[in-house]
Short mmCIF file of C-alpha atoms in Angstrom, two decimals:
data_model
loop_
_atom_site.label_atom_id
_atom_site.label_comp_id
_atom_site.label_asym_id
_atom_site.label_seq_id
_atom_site.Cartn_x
_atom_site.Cartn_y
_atom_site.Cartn_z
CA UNK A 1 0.00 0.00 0.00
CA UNK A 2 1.09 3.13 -0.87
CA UNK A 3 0.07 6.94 0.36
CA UNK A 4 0.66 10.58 -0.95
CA UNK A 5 -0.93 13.44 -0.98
CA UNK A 6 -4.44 13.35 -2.92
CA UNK A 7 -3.65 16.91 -4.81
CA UNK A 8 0.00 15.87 -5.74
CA UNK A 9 -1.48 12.45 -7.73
CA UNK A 10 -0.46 11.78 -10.99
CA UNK A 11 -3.13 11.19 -12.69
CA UNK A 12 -2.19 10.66 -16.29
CA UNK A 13 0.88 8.77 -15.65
CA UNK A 14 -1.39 6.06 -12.83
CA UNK A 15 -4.37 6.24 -15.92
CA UNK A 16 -1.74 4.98 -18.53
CA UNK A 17 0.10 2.33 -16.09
CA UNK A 18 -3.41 0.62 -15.63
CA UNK A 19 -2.66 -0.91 -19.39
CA UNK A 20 -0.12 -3.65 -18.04
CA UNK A 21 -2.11 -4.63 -15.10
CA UNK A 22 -4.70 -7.65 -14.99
CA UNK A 23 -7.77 -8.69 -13.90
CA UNK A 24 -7.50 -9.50 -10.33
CA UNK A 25 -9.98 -12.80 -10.34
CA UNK A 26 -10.74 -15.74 -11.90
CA UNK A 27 -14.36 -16.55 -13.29
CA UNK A 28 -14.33 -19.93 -11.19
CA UNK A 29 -13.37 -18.32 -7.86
CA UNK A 30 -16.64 -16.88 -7.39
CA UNK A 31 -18.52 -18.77 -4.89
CA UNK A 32 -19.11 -18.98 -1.16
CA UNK A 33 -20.60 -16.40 0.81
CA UNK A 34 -18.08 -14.31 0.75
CA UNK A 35 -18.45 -12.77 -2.17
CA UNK A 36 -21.95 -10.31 -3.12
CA UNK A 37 -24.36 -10.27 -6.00
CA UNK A 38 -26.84 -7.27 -6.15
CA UNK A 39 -29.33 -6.11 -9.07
CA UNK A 40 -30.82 -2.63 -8.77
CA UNK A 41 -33.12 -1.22 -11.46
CA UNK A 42 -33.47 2.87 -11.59
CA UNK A 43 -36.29 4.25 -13.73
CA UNK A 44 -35.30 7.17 -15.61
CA UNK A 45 -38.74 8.19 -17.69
CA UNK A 46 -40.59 7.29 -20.28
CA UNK A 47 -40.40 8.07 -23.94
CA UNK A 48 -42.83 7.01 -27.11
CA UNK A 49 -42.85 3.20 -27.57
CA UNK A 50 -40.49 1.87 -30.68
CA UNK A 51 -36.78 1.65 -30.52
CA UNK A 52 -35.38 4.26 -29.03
CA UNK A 53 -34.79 8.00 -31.25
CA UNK A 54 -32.17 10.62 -30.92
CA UNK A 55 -32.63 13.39 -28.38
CA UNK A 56 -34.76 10.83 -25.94
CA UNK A 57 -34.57 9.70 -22.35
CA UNK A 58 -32.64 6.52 -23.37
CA UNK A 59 -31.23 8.71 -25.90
CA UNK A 60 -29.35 11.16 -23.22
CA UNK A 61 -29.07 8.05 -20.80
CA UNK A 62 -27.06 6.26 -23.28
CA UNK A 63 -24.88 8.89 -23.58
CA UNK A 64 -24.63 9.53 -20.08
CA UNK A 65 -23.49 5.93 -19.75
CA UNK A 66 -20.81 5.66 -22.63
CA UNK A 67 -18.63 8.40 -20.74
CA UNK A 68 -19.49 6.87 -16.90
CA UNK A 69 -20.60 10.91 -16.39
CA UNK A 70 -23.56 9.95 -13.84
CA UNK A 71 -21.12 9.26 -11.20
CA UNK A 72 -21.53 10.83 -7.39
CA UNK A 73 -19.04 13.76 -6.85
CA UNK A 74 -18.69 12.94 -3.32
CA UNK A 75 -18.45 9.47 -3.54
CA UNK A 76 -16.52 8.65 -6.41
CA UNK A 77 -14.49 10.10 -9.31
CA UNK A 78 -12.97 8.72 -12.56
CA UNK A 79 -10.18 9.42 -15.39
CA UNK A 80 -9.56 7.86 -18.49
CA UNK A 81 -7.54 8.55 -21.56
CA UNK A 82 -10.10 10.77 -24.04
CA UNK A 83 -9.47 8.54 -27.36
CA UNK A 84 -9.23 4.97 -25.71
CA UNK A 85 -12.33 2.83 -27.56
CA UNK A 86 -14.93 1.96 -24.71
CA UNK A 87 -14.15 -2.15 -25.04
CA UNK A 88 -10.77 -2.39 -23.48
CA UNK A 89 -10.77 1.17 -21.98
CA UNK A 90 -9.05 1.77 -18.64
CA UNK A 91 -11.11 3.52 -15.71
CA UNK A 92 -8.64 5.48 -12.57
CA UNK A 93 -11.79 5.10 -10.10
CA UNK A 94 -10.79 7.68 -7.17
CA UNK A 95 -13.09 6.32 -4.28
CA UNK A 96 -13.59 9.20 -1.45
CA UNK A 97 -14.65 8.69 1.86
CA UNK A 98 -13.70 11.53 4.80
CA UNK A 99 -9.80 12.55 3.69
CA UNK A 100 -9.08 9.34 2.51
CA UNK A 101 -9.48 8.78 -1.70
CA UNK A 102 -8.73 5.04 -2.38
CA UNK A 103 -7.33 4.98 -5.71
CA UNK A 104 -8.22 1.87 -8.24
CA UNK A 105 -8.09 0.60 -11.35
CA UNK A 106 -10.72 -1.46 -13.70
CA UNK A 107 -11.21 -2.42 -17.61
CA UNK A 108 -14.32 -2.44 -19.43
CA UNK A 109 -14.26 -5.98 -20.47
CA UNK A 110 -17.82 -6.42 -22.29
CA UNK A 111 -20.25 -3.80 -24.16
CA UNK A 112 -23.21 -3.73 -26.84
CA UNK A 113 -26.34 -3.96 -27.92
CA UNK A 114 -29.50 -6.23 -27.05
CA UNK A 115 -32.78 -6.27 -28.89
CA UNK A 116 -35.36 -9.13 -28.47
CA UNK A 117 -38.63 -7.15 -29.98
CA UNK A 118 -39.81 -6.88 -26.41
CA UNK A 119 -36.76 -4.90 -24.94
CA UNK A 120 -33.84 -2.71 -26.24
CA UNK A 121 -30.77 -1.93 -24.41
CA UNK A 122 -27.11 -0.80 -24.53
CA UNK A 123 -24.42 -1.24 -21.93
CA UNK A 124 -21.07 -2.09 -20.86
CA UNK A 125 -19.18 -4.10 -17.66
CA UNK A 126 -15.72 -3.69 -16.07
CA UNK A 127 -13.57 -6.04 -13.84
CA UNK A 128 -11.46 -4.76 -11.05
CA UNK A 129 -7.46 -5.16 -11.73
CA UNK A 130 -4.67 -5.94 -9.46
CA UNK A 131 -4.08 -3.61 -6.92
CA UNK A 132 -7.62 -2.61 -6.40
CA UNK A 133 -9.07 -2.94 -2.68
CA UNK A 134 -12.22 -5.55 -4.36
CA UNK A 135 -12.42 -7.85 -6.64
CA UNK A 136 -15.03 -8.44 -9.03
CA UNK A 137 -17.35 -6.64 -12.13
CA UNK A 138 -20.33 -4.20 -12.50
CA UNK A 139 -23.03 -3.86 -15.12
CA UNK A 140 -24.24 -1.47 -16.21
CA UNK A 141 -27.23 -1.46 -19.03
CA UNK A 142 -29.55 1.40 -20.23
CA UNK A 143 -33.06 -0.40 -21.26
CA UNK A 144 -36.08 0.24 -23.17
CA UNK A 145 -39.55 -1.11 -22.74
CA UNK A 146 -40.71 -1.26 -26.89
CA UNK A 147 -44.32 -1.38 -25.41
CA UNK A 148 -44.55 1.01 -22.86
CA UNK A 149 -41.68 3.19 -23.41
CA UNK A 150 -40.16 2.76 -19.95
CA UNK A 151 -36.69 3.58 -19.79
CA UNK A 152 -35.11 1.85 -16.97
CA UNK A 153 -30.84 1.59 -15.43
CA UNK A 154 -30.09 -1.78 -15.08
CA UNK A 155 -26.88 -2.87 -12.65
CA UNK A 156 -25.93 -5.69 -11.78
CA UNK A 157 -22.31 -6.77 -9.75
CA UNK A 158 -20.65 -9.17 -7.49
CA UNK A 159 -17.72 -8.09 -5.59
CA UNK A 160 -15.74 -8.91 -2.33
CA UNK A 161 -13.10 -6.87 -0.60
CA UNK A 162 -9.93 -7.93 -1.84
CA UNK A 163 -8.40 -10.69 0.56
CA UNK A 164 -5.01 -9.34 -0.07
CA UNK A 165 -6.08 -5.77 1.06
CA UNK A 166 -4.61 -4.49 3.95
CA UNK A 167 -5.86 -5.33 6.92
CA UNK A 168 -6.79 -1.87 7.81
CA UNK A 169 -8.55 -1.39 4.37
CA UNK A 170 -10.44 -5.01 5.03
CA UNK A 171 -11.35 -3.72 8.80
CA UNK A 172 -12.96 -0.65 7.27
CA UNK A 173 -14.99 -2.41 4.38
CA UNK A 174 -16.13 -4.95 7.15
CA UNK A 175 -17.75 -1.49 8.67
CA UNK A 176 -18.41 0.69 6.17
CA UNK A 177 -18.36 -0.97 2.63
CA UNK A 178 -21.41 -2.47 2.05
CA UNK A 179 -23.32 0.93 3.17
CA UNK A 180 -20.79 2.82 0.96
CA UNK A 181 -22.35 0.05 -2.14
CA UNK A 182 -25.40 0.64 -1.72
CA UNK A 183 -25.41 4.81 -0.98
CA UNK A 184 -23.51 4.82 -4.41
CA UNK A 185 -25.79 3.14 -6.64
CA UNK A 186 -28.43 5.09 -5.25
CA UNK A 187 -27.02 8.02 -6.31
CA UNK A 188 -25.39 6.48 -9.59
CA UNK A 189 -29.64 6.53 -10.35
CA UNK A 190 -30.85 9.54 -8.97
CA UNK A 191 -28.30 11.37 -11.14
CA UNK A 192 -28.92 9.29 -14.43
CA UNK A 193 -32.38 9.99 -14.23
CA UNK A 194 -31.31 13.93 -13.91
CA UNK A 195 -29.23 13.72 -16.51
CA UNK A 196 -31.52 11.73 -18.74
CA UNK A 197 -34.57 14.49 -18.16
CA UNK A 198 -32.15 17.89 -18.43
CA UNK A 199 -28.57 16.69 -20.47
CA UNK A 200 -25.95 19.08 -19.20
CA UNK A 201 -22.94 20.12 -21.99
CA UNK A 202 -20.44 20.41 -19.88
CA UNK A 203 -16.80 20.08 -21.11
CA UNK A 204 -14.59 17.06 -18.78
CA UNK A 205 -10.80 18.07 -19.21
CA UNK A 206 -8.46 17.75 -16.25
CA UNK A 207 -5.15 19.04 -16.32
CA UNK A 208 -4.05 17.47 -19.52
CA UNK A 209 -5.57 17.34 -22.44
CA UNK A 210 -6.10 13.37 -23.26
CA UNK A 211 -7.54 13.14 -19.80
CA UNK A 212 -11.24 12.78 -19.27
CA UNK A 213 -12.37 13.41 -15.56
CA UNK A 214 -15.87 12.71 -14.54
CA UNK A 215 -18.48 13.48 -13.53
CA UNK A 216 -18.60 17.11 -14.78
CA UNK A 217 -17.91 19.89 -13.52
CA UNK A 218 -16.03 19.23 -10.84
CA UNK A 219 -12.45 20.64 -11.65
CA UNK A 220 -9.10 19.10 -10.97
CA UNK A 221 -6.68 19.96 -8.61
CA UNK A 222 -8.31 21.21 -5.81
CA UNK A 223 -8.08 18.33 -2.66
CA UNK A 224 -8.13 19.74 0.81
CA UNK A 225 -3.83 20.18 1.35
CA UNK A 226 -4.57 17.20 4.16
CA UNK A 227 -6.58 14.55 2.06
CA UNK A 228 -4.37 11.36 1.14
CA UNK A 229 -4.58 9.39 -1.35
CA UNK A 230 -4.26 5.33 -0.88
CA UNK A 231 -2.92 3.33 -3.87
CA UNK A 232 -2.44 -0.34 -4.60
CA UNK A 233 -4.20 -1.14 -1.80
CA UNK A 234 -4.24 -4.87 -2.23
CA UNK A 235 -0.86 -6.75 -3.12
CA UNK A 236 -2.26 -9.20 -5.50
CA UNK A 237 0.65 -11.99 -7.29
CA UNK A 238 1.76 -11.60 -10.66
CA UNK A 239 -0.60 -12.71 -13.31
CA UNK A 240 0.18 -12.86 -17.08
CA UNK A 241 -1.49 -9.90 -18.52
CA UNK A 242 -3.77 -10.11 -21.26
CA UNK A 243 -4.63 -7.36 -24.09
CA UNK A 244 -8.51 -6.88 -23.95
#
């Protein structure tokens, strides 16, 4: 585990370094109880029935989605590089809780389209990567009802805390992580739904210009002088790494 000062991180430098690590699981560890699977389901409006046009609630969701702009502020931040392609893209997740920003890194391993004449959606997943304080993958879809016109956030996960976090990160998850899940996926709706209804056009540049920072609006640069900043906070083994 390493610390520093949260306004001295690097933040293009620890975005680009994400490309040699791996995926910090395998498919056929996941079992036993402790490990978490949750679905929520957000509703974000309602639009005609039909597939879905430009300018709509799924529409501005979609979008929304694609840049991982309906993110809470206080509760989490991301960077990525501006002209990575979504499937394989690196995500520099900046959790935040009191001073403390817990710095991790995940790919988006999966994305595309779904019709089946009764539904339409769009989405992508990523999967946590070594050093990260859990292990494990989050959906995210954006659906249509072709009936009804219900436009609906679909996520679905399963996660544990790391066990090769530090034992002061794995004390603090035992307390405070699942609340911290579930407060952020609350919000992660409340502001799709927002940003679905009124579509902000907001520009997302940090300090460099190949850097995206979301959500928006937030600027870069400007951490309380006493907030730290907690990386690789799991030592996970050597694993052969493998291009997305």
């Amino acid at each position: 585990m390493r610390i520093m000062r949260a306004n001295k991180l690097p933040v293009h430098e620890a975005v680009t370094q994400l490309h040699d690590r791996a995926v910090n699981y395998d498919v056929d560890e996941i079992r036993g109880s402790e490990w978490h699977f949750d679905h929520h389901r957000f509703v974000l409006g309602t639009d005609p029935p039909g597939r879905p046009q430009e300018g709509s609630v799924w529409w501005h969701a979609y979008k929304e989605v694609a840049a991982y702009a309906f993110t809470p502020a206080d509760l989490l931040r991301a960077h990525y590089l501006r002209e990575a392609p979504l499937l394989g893209k690196d995500l520099l997740l900046v959790g935040r809780f009191a001073l403390a920003r817990f710095v991790m890194g995940v790919r988006i391993t999966e994305t595309g389209f779904d019709e089946d004449g009764v539904r339409y959606s769009w989405g992508w997943s990523y999967e946590t990567l070594q050093g990260h304080i859990e292990r494990g993958r989050v959906d995210y879809r954006v659906v249509k009802d072709l009936e009804s016109g219900l436009v609906t956030l679909e996520v679905n996960s399963y996660n544990q805390v790391n066990p090769r976090a530090h034992p002061l990160i794995r004390l603090g998850w035992s307390i405070f992580g699942r609340r911290a899940q579930h407060r952020f996926y609350r919000s992660v709706g409340e502001n799709l739904r927002r940003l679905a209804q009124q579509p902000e056009v907001t520009d997302t540049r940090t300090g460099t210009e190949d850097v995206v920072e979301v959500p928006r609006g937030i600027g870069s640069g400007k951490e309380p002088f006493w907030a730290i900043a907690v990386l690789d906070g799991a030592r996970d083994p050597d694993r052969t790494h493998t291009a997305p």
